[in-house]
PDB file of C-alpha atoms in Angstrom:
ATOM      1  CA  UNK A1496      27.595 -17.172 -37.188  1.00 42.00           C
ATOM      2  CA  UNK A1497      27.847 -14.076 -38.786  1.00 42.00           C
ATOM      3  CA  UNK A1498      31.030 -10.902 -38.907  1.00 45.00           C
ATOM      4  CA  UNK A1499      29.770  -8.775 -35.880  1.00 43.00           C
ATOM      5  CA  UNK A1500      28.185  -5.644 -37.480  1.00 42.00           C
ATOM      6  CA  UNK A1501      28.703  -3.432 -33.832  1.00 44.00           C
ATOM      7  CA  UNK A1502      31.321  -4.743 -32.229  1.00 44.00           C
ATOM      8  CA  UNK A1503      34.902  -3.738 -33.066  1.00 41.00           C
ATOM      9  CA  UNK A1504      37.524  -6.213 -32.731  1.00 41.00           C
ATOM     10  CA  UNK A1505      38.656  -4.714 -29.556  1.00 44.00           C
ATOM     11  CA  UNK A1506      39.302  -8.124 -27.457  1.00 39.00           C
ATOM     12  CA  UNK A1507      39.176  -6.483 -24.387  1.00 45.00           C
ATOM     13  CA  UNK A1508      35.279  -6.707 -23.094  1.00 66.00           C
ATOM     14  CA  UNK A1509      33.500  -9.052 -22.073  1.00 70.00           C
ATOM     15  CA  UNK A1510      31.099  -9.226 -24.859  1.00 72.00           C
ATOM     16  CA  UNK A1511      33.705  -9.580 -27.642  1.00 74.00           C
ATOM     17  CA  UNK A1512      35.664 -12.097 -25.423  1.00 77.00           C
ATOM     18  CA  UNK A1513      31.818 -13.900 -25.358  1.00 78.00           C
ATOM     19  CA  UNK A1514      31.005 -13.862 -29.411  1.00 78.00           C
ATOM     20  CA  UNK A1515      34.619 -15.462 -30.227  1.00 79.00           C
ATOM     21  CA  UNK A1516      33.530 -18.036 -27.600  1.00 79.00           C
ATOM     22  CA  UNK A1517      30.318 -18.343 -29.221  1.00 80.00           C
ATOM     23  CA  UNK A1518      31.991 -18.211 -32.671  1.00 80.00           C
ATOM     24  CA  UNK A1519      34.557 -20.688 -31.818  1.00 82.00           C
ATOM     25  CA  UNK A1520      31.720 -23.715 -30.308  1.00 80.00           C
ATOM     26  CA  UNK A1521      29.924 -22.821 -33.715  1.00 83.00           C
ATOM     27  CA  UNK A1522      26.785 -21.261 -32.088  1.00 82.00           C
ATOM     28  CA  UNK A1523      25.118 -18.604 -33.994  1.00 82.00           C
ATOM     29  CA  UNK A1524      25.402 -14.848 -32.979  1.00 81.00           C
ATOM     30  CA  UNK A1525      23.414 -12.275 -33.950  1.00 80.00           C
ATOM     31  CA  UNK A1526      22.407  -8.689 -33.400  1.00 76.00           C
ATOM     32  CA  UNK A1527      19.121  -8.726 -31.776  1.00 76.00           C
ATOM     33  CA  UNK A1528      17.952  -5.542 -31.363  1.00 75.00           C
ATOM     34  CA  UNK A1529      19.350  -2.241 -30.964  1.00 72.00           C
ATOM     35  CA  UNK A1530      17.773   0.925 -28.915  1.00 70.00           C
ATOM     36  CA  UNK A1531      19.275   4.230 -28.539  1.00 66.00           C
ATOM     37  CA  UNK A1532      22.680   3.264 -27.297  1.00 64.00           C
ATOM     38  CA  UNK A1533      21.316  -0.429 -25.831  1.00 70.00           C
ATOM     39  CA  UNK A1534      22.094  -3.809 -28.048  1.00 74.00           C
ATOM     40  CA  UNK A1535      21.307  -6.866 -27.332  1.00 79.00           C
ATOM     41  CA  UNK A1536      22.188  -9.975 -29.000  1.00 80.00           C
ATOM     42  CA  UNK A1537      21.143 -13.167 -29.532  1.00 82.00           C
ATOM     43  CA  UNK A1538      23.212 -16.663 -28.916  1.00 82.00           C
ATOM     44  CA  UNK A1539      21.676 -19.772 -30.759  1.00 83.00           C
ATOM     45  CA  UNK A1540      18.032 -19.795 -32.144  1.00 81.00           C
ATOM     46  CA  UNK A1541      14.780 -21.089 -31.510  1.00 82.00           C
ATOM     47  CA  UNK A1542      14.117 -22.328 -28.493  1.00 82.00           C
ATOM     48  CA  UNK A1543      17.306 -22.492 -26.653  1.00 80.00           C
ATOM     49  CA  UNK A1544      18.307 -19.092 -27.965  1.00 83.00           C
ATOM     50  CA  UNK A1545      19.592 -16.758 -24.951  1.00 82.00           C
ATOM     51  CA  UNK A1546      19.355 -12.703 -25.609  1.00 83.00           C
ATOM     52  CA  UNK A1547      22.682 -11.308 -23.895  1.00 80.00           C
ATOM     53  CA  UNK A1548      23.456  -7.853 -22.852  1.00 76.00           C
ATOM     54  CA  UNK A1549      26.641  -7.151 -22.284  1.00 72.00           C
ATOM     55  CA  UNK A1550      27.699 -10.300 -20.066  1.00 73.00           C
ATOM     56  CA  UNK A1551      24.373 -10.005 -18.830  1.00 78.00           C
ATOM     57  CA  UNK A1552      21.735 -12.551 -19.440  1.00 78.00           C
ATOM     58  CA  UNK A1553      18.071 -13.240 -18.639  1.00 78.00           C
ATOM     59  CA  UNK A1554      19.188 -16.357 -16.070  1.00 80.00           C
ATOM     60  CA  UNK A1555      21.470 -13.520 -14.874  1.00 83.00           C
ATOM     61  CA  UNK A1556      20.480 -13.135 -10.796  1.00 86.00           C
ATOM     62  CA  UNK A1557      18.212 -10.249 -10.005  1.00 87.00           C
ATOM     63  CA  UNK A1558      19.335 -10.197  -6.572  1.00 91.00           C
ATOM     64  CA  UNK A1559      22.721 -10.733  -7.688  1.00 87.00           C
ATOM     65  CA  UNK A1560      22.581  -7.950  -9.951  1.00 84.00           C
ATOM     66  CA  UNK A1561      21.352  -5.110  -6.979  1.00 86.00           C
ATOM     67  CA  UNK A1562      23.893  -5.638  -4.630  1.00 88.00           C
ATOM     68  CA  UNK A1563      26.532  -5.548  -6.883  1.00 83.00           C
ATOM     69  CA  UNK A1564      25.458  -2.057  -7.148  1.00 81.00           C
ATOM     70  CA  UNK A1565      24.798  -1.397  -3.925  1.00 84.00           C
ATOM     71  CA  UNK A1566      28.849  -1.397  -2.152  1.00 85.00           C
ATOM     72  CA  UNK A1567      28.053  -1.439   1.394  1.00 86.00           C
ATOM     73  CA  UNK A1568      25.884  -4.326   1.365  1.00 90.00           C
ATOM     74  CA  UNK A1569      28.004  -6.190  -1.005  1.00 90.00           C
ATOM     75  CA  UNK A1570      31.356  -5.430   1.602  1.00 91.00           C
ATOM     76  CA  UNK A1571      28.268  -6.020   4.190  1.00 91.00           C
ATOM     77  CA  UNK A1572      28.587  -9.472   2.129  1.00 94.00           C
ATOM     78  CA  UNK A1573      31.453 -10.402   1.646  1.00 93.00           C
ATOM     79  CA  UNK A1574      32.812  -9.373   5.429  1.00 92.00           C
ATOM     80  CA  UNK A1575      29.705 -11.975   6.647  1.00 95.00           C
ATOM     81  CA  UNK A1576      31.624 -14.854   4.625  1.00 94.00           C
ATOM     82  CA  UNK A1577      35.413 -14.011   6.115  1.00 94.00           C
ATOM     83  CA  UNK A1578      36.043 -13.365   2.550  1.00 94.00           C
ATOM     84  CA  UNK A1579      38.683 -10.375   2.090  1.00 90.00           C
ATOM     85  CA  UNK A1580      36.800  -7.116   1.820  1.00 89.00           C
ATOM     86  CA  UNK A1581      38.582  -3.762   2.220  1.00 88.00           C
ATOM     87  CA  UNK A1582      38.038  -1.169   5.144  1.00 92.00           C
ATOM     88  CA  UNK A1583      35.551   0.620   4.511  1.00 93.00           C
ATOM     89  CA  UNK A1584      33.067   3.616   6.700  1.00 94.00           C
ATOM     90  CA  UNK A1585      30.095   5.069   5.311  1.00 94.00           C
ATOM     91  CA  UNK A1586      29.167   8.884   5.677  1.00 95.00           C
ATOM     92  CA  UNK A1587      26.033  11.250   5.059  1.00 95.00           C
ATOM     93  CA  UNK A1588      28.727  14.748   5.290  1.00 95.00           C
ATOM     94  CA  UNK A1589      31.293  15.859   3.705  1.00 96.00           C
ATOM     95  CA  UNK A1590      32.706  16.894   7.053  1.00 96.00           C
ATOM     96  CA  UNK A1591      32.393  12.945   7.725  1.00 96.00           C
ATOM     97  CA  UNK A1592      34.004  12.153   5.165  1.00 96.00           C
ATOM     98  CA  UNK A1593      37.279  14.032   6.250  1.00 96.00           C
ATOM     99  CA  UNK A1594      37.049  12.880   9.564  1.00 96.00           C
ATOM    100  CA  UNK A1595      37.652   9.067   7.745  1.00 96.00           C
ATOM    101  CA  UNK A1596      39.908   9.959   4.931  1.00 96.00           C
ATOM    102  CA  UNK A1597      42.214  11.116   8.223  1.00 97.00           C
ATOM    103  CA  UNK A1598      41.330   8.719  10.449  1.00 96.00           C
ATOM    104  CA  UNK A1599      42.352   5.541   7.367  1.00 96.00           C
ATOM    105  CA  UNK A1600      45.344   7.828   6.436  1.00 95.00           C
ATOM    106  CA  UNK A1601      46.172   9.120   2.709  1.00 96.00           C
ATOM    107  CA  UNK A1602      45.597   7.698   0.087  1.00 96.00           C
ATOM    108  CA  UNK A1603      41.670   7.079  -0.238  1.00 96.00           C
ATOM    109  CA  UNK A1604      39.047   6.681  -2.991  1.00 95.00           C
ATOM    110  CA  UNK A1605      35.380   7.959  -2.406  1.00 96.00           C
ATOM    111  CA  UNK A1606      32.483   6.989  -3.796  1.00 93.00           C
ATOM    112  CA  UNK A1607      28.640   6.822  -4.170  1.00 91.00           C
ATOM    113  CA  UNK A1608      27.812   3.397  -2.311  1.00 87.00           C
ATOM    114  CA  UNK A1609      25.006   3.510  -5.262  1.00 80.00           C
ATOM    115  CA  UNK A1610      26.093   4.093  -8.312  1.00 75.00           C
ATOM    116  CA  UNK A1611      27.714   2.485 -11.024  1.00 72.00           C
ATOM    117  CA  UNK A1612      29.827   2.803 -14.235  1.00 73.00           C
ATOM    118  CA  UNK A1613      31.969   4.805 -12.138  1.00 79.00           C
ATOM    119  CA  UNK A1614      30.109   7.708 -12.036  1.00 83.00           C
ATOM    120  CA  UNK A1615      31.181   9.835  -8.856  1.00 87.00           C
ATOM    121  CA  UNK A1616      34.230   7.972  -7.725  1.00 91.00           C
ATOM    122  CA  UNK A1617      37.417  10.041  -6.969  1.00 93.00           C
ATOM    123  CA  UNK A1618      40.844   7.427  -6.521  1.00 91.00           C
ATOM    124  CA  UNK A1619      44.456   8.461  -4.841  1.00 93.00           C
ATOM    125  CA  UNK A1620      42.568  11.277  -3.340  1.00 95.00           C
ATOM    126  CA  UNK A1621      45.780  12.803  -0.758  1.00 94.00           C
ATOM    127  CA  UNK A1622      44.821  15.795   0.709  1.00 95.00           C
ATOM    128  CA  UNK A1623      41.026  17.428   3.265  1.00 96.00           C
ATOM    129  CA  UNK A1624      41.793  20.304   0.114  1.00 94.00           C
ATOM    130  CA  UNK A1625      40.731  16.495  -2.322  1.00 94.00           C
ATOM    131  CA  UNK A1626      39.168  14.743  -0.374  1.00 96.00           C
ATOM    132  CA  UNK A1627      36.008  17.751   0.290  1.00 96.00           C
ATOM    133  CA  UNK A1628      36.523  17.898  -3.546  1.00 94.00           C
ATOM    134  CA  UNK A1629      35.980  13.848  -3.785  1.00 94.00           C
ATOM    135  CA  UNK A1630      32.892  13.736  -1.161  1.00 95.00           C
ATOM    136  CA  UNK A1631      30.770  16.871  -3.349  1.00 94.00           C
ATOM    137  CA  UNK A1632      30.739  14.807  -5.994  1.00 93.00           C
ATOM    138  CA  UNK A1633      30.042  11.599  -4.697  1.00 93.00           C
ATOM    139  CA  UNK A1634      27.099  13.252  -2.929  1.00 95.00           C
ATOM    140  CA  UNK A1635      25.694  14.806  -6.348  1.00 93.00           C
ATOM    141  CA  UNK A1636      24.845  10.801  -7.659  1.00 91.00           C
ATOM    142  CA  UNK A1637      24.359   9.162  -3.616  1.00 90.00           C
ATOM    143  CA  UNK A1638      22.778  10.110  -0.631  1.00 92.00           C
ATOM    144  CA  UNK A1639      25.191   7.803   1.148  1.00 93.00           C
ATOM    145  CA  UNK A1640      29.077   8.480   0.326  1.00 95.00           C
ATOM    146  CA  UNK A1641      32.191   5.329   0.934  1.00 95.00           C
ATOM    147  CA  UNK A1642      35.131   6.685   2.406  1.00 96.00           C
ATOM    148  CA  UNK A1643      37.676   3.832   1.883  1.00 95.00           C
ATOM    149  CA  UNK A1644      41.627   3.094   1.295  1.00 96.00           C
ATOM    150  CA  UNK A1645      43.349   3.496  -1.647  1.00 93.00           C
ATOM    151  CA  UNK A1646      45.482   1.231  -2.945  1.00 87.00           C
ATOM    152  CA  UNK A1647      47.958   1.158  -6.391  1.00 83.00           C
ATOM    153  CA  UNK A1648      47.352  -0.641  -9.546  1.00 79.00           C
ATOM    154  CA  UNK A1649      45.603  -2.271 -12.355  1.00 77.00           C
ATOM    155  CA  UNK A1650      42.339  -4.174 -11.796  1.00 84.00           C
ATOM    156  CA  UNK A1651      41.715  -7.611 -13.394  1.00 86.00           C
ATOM    157  CA  UNK A1652      38.451  -8.702 -14.035  1.00 83.00           C
ATOM    158  CA  UNK A1653      37.226 -12.533 -14.799  1.00 86.00           C
ATOM    159  CA  UNK A1654      34.627 -13.539 -17.029  1.00 81.00           C
ATOM    160  CA  UNK A1655      33.033 -16.539 -15.779  1.00 80.00           C
ATOM    161  CA  UNK A1656      30.913 -19.125 -18.785  1.00 77.00           C
ATOM    162  CA  UNK A1657      28.969 -21.877 -17.510  1.00 77.00           C
ATOM    163  CA  UNK A1658      31.127 -21.875 -14.192  1.00 84.00           C
ATOM    164  CA  UNK A1659      34.216 -21.579 -15.724  1.00 85.00           C
ATOM    165  CA  UNK A1660      37.075 -18.550 -15.936  1.00 86.00           C
ATOM    166  CA  UNK A1661      36.655 -18.169 -19.382  1.00 81.00           C
ATOM    167  CA  UNK A1662      38.671 -14.486 -19.929  1.00 80.00           C
ATOM    168  CA  UNK A1663      40.842 -12.403 -17.524  1.00 85.00           C
ATOM    169  CA  UNK A1664      41.157  -8.579 -18.574  1.00 81.00           C
ATOM    170  CA  UNK A1665      43.757  -5.820 -16.836  1.00 86.00           C
ATOM    171  CA  UNK A1666      42.009  -3.139 -17.011  1.00 83.00           C
ATOM    172  CA  UNK A1667      44.584   0.222 -17.050  1.00 85.00           C
ATOM    173  CA  UNK A1668      43.366   3.711 -16.165  1.00 88.00           C
ATOM    174  CA  UNK A1669      42.648   6.660 -19.297  1.00 90.00           C
ATOM    175  CA  UNK A1670      45.981   7.180 -20.400  1.00 93.00           C
ATOM    176  CA  UNK A1671      48.405   9.438 -23.307  1.00 94.00           C
ATOM    177  CA  UNK A1672      51.836   8.421 -24.520  1.00 94.00           C
ATOM    178  CA  UNK A1673      53.842  11.116 -24.929  1.00 95.00           C
ATOM    179  CA  UNK A1674      56.126  11.461 -28.828  1.00 95.00           C
ATOM    180  CA  UNK A1675      58.098  15.043 -27.629  1.00 94.00           C
ATOM    181  CA  UNK A1676      55.008  16.636 -29.817  1.00 95.00           C
ATOM    182  CA  UNK A1677      51.862  17.251 -28.691  1.00 96.00           C
ATOM    183  CA  UNK A1678      50.219  18.263 -26.062  1.00 96.00           C
ATOM    184  CA  UNK A1679      48.591  16.350 -23.541  1.00 96.00           C
ATOM    185  CA  UNK A1680      45.208  18.257 -24.660  1.00 95.00           C
ATOM    186  CA  UNK A1681      46.074  16.682 -28.387  1.00 96.00           C
ATOM    187  CA  UNK A1682      47.628  13.321 -27.537  1.00 96.00           C
ATOM    188  CA  UNK A1683      43.842  12.918 -26.054  1.00 94.00           C
ATOM    189  CA  UNK A1684      42.105  14.217 -29.090  1.00 94.00           C
ATOM    190  CA  UNK A1685      44.090  12.660 -31.391  1.00 94.00           C
ATOM    191  CA  UNK A1686      43.158   9.017 -29.321  1.00 91.00           C
ATOM    192  CA  UNK A1687      39.158  10.142 -29.297  1.00 91.00           C
ATOM    193  CA  UNK A1688      39.059   9.660 -32.535  1.00 91.00           C
ATOM    194  CA  UNK A1689      39.950   5.939 -32.758  1.00 87.00           C
ATOM    195  CA  UNK A1690      36.390   4.229 -33.974  1.00 85.00           C
ATOM    196  CA  UNK A1691      37.036   2.021 -30.566  1.00 81.00           C
ATOM    197  CA  UNK A1692      36.080   4.973 -28.883  1.00 85.00           C
ATOM    198  CA  UNK A1693      33.425   6.976 -28.272  1.00 79.00           C
ATOM    199  CA  UNK A1694      30.139   8.133 -25.980  1.00 76.00           C
ATOM    200  CA  UNK A1695      27.790   4.079 -26.993  1.00 62.00           C
ATOM    201  CA  UNK A1696      27.798   1.703 -24.616  1.00 60.00           C
ATOM    202  CA  UNK A1697      28.125  -1.100 -27.294  1.00 58.00           C
ATOM    203  CA  UNK A1698      31.335   1.025 -28.048  1.00 67.00           C
ATOM    204  CA  UNK A1699      34.475  -0.839 -26.056  1.00 73.00           C
ATOM    205  CA  UNK A1700      36.351   2.720 -24.533  1.00 81.00           C
ATOM    206  CA  UNK A1701      34.901   5.552 -23.796  1.00 82.00           C
ATOM    207  CA  UNK A1702      36.303   9.046 -24.738  1.00 89.00           C
ATOM    208  CA  UNK A1703      39.582  10.061 -23.383  1.00 90.00           C
ATOM    209  CA  UNK A1704      38.894  13.075 -21.126  1.00 89.00           C
ATOM    210  CA  UNK A1705      41.137  16.214 -19.914  1.00 91.00           C
ATOM    211  CA  UNK A1706      38.915  17.459 -17.699  1.00 90.00           C
ATOM    212  CA  UNK A1707      37.143  17.921 -14.230  1.00 86.00           C
ATOM    213  CA  UNK A1708      39.367  14.741 -12.549  1.00 88.00           C
ATOM    214  CA  UNK A1709      42.079  14.525 -15.777  1.00 92.00           C
ATOM    215  CA  UNK A1710      43.228  18.194 -14.222  1.00 93.00           C
ATOM    216  CA  UNK A1711      44.308  17.209 -10.594  1.00 91.00           C
ATOM    217  CA  UNK A1712      45.855  13.826 -11.714  1.00 92.00           C
ATOM    218  CA  UNK A1713      48.267  15.672 -14.530  1.00 94.00           C
ATOM    219  CA  UNK A1714      48.849  17.585 -11.854  1.00 93.00           C
ATOM    220  CA  UNK A1715      49.813  14.694  -9.884  1.00 91.00           C
ATOM    221  CA  UNK A1716      52.629  14.127 -12.098  1.00 92.00           C
ATOM    222  CA  UNK A1717      53.547  17.885 -12.792  1.00 95.00           C
ATOM    223  CA  UNK A1718      51.549  18.114 -16.035  1.00 95.00           C
ATOM    224  CA  UNK A1719      49.062  20.709 -17.409  1.00 94.00           C
ATOM    225  CA  UNK A1720      46.616  19.987 -20.984  1.00 95.00           C
ATOM    226  CA  UNK A1721      49.222  22.193 -22.329  1.00 96.00           C
ATOM    227  CA  UNK A1722      52.416  20.302 -21.466  1.00 96.00           C
ATOM    228  CA  UNK A1723      53.804  17.782 -24.091  1.00 96.00           C
ATOM    229  CA  UNK A1724      55.247  14.731 -22.568  1.00 95.00           C
ATOM    230  CA  UNK A1725      58.718  13.457 -23.838  1.00 95.00           C
ATOM    231  CA  UNK A1726      58.549  10.661 -25.537  1.00 96.00           C
ATOM    232  CA  UNK A1727      57.579   7.467 -24.508  1.00 94.00           C
ATOM    233  CA  UNK A1728      56.006   9.022 -21.089  1.00 95.00           C
ATOM    234  CA  UNK A1729      53.288   7.523 -20.233  1.00 94.00           C
ATOM    235  CA  UNK A1730      50.144  10.243 -19.194  1.00 95.00           C
ATOM    236  CA  UNK A1731      47.539   9.100 -16.790  1.00 94.00           C
ATOM    237  CA  UNK A1732      44.223  10.937 -17.658  1.00 92.00           C
ATOM    238  CA  UNK A1733      42.499   9.059 -14.483  1.00 89.00           C
ATOM    239  CA  UNK A1734      42.724   8.038 -11.346  1.00 88.00           C
ATOM    240  CA  UNK A1735      40.624   5.064 -11.653  1.00 85.00           C
ATOM    241  CA  UNK A1736      40.780   1.603 -14.040  1.00 83.00           C
ATOM    242  CA  UNK A1737      37.768   1.397 -15.174  1.00 79.00           C
ATOM    243  CA  UNK A1738      36.589   1.076 -18.518  1.00 76.00           C
ATOM    244  CA  UNK A1739      33.720   4.295 -18.174  1.00 77.00           C
ATOM    245  CA  UNK A1740      36.298   6.963 -17.368  1.00 77.00           C
ATOM    246  CA  UNK A1741      38.083   6.151 -20.510  1.00 78.00           C
ATOM    247  CA  UNK A1742      40.578   3.596 -19.563  1.00 77.00           C
ATOM    248  CA  UNK A1743      41.257  -0.049 -21.287  1.00 79.00           C
ATOM    249  CA  UNK A1744      41.997  -3.046 -21.240  1.00 74.00           C
TER     250      UNK A1744
END
């Protein structure tokens, strides 16, 4: 067993939880390879060792990964098994996206059909103007865009190891908490000084942004980046619960 040289002490990530479970089991764990922002971890040694990247191993099903990365395919598969799934429409133009958003009724979420890590996703879209901008962004990542009704709330991620639930994390949207002195922009900059935030995938959380979708989200709260939130006020900076957009778990 070794101390982690690459995973900061954030209990939220799947990688950190898997590390903790391995150590409690007396299983050898070490960093195997680091290449740019990719880190491979080795669990065990010899003929029985397993190499992980995040929660993926050489035993992870390729077809399952491909299906999960394609939101339209995932939705269709869930529907075919009679499992709960979101109402969904796939469009190939911005006018079509607007028509679907009106049909579902606002708010909606707009996202690329086949991207990952929350790229091009805009949640809590509340009118035609926002829907058009959300569709424009989504089309930068895919030729097909998905529109679904938007549900408010936190996301939960379940970590399954050996067929058993090992850990559940609650994902919150990117946010800062006011102190009555600093602006939203300053609060985000201060939060970004924390070493658990950064641009690399082996860091639990990404940097907070006060640009792009954050400007729209702030406006919905009656704020700008220059506003000074009162002490204790939670100020959201993203419309989706994703670690890739600065969220926490």
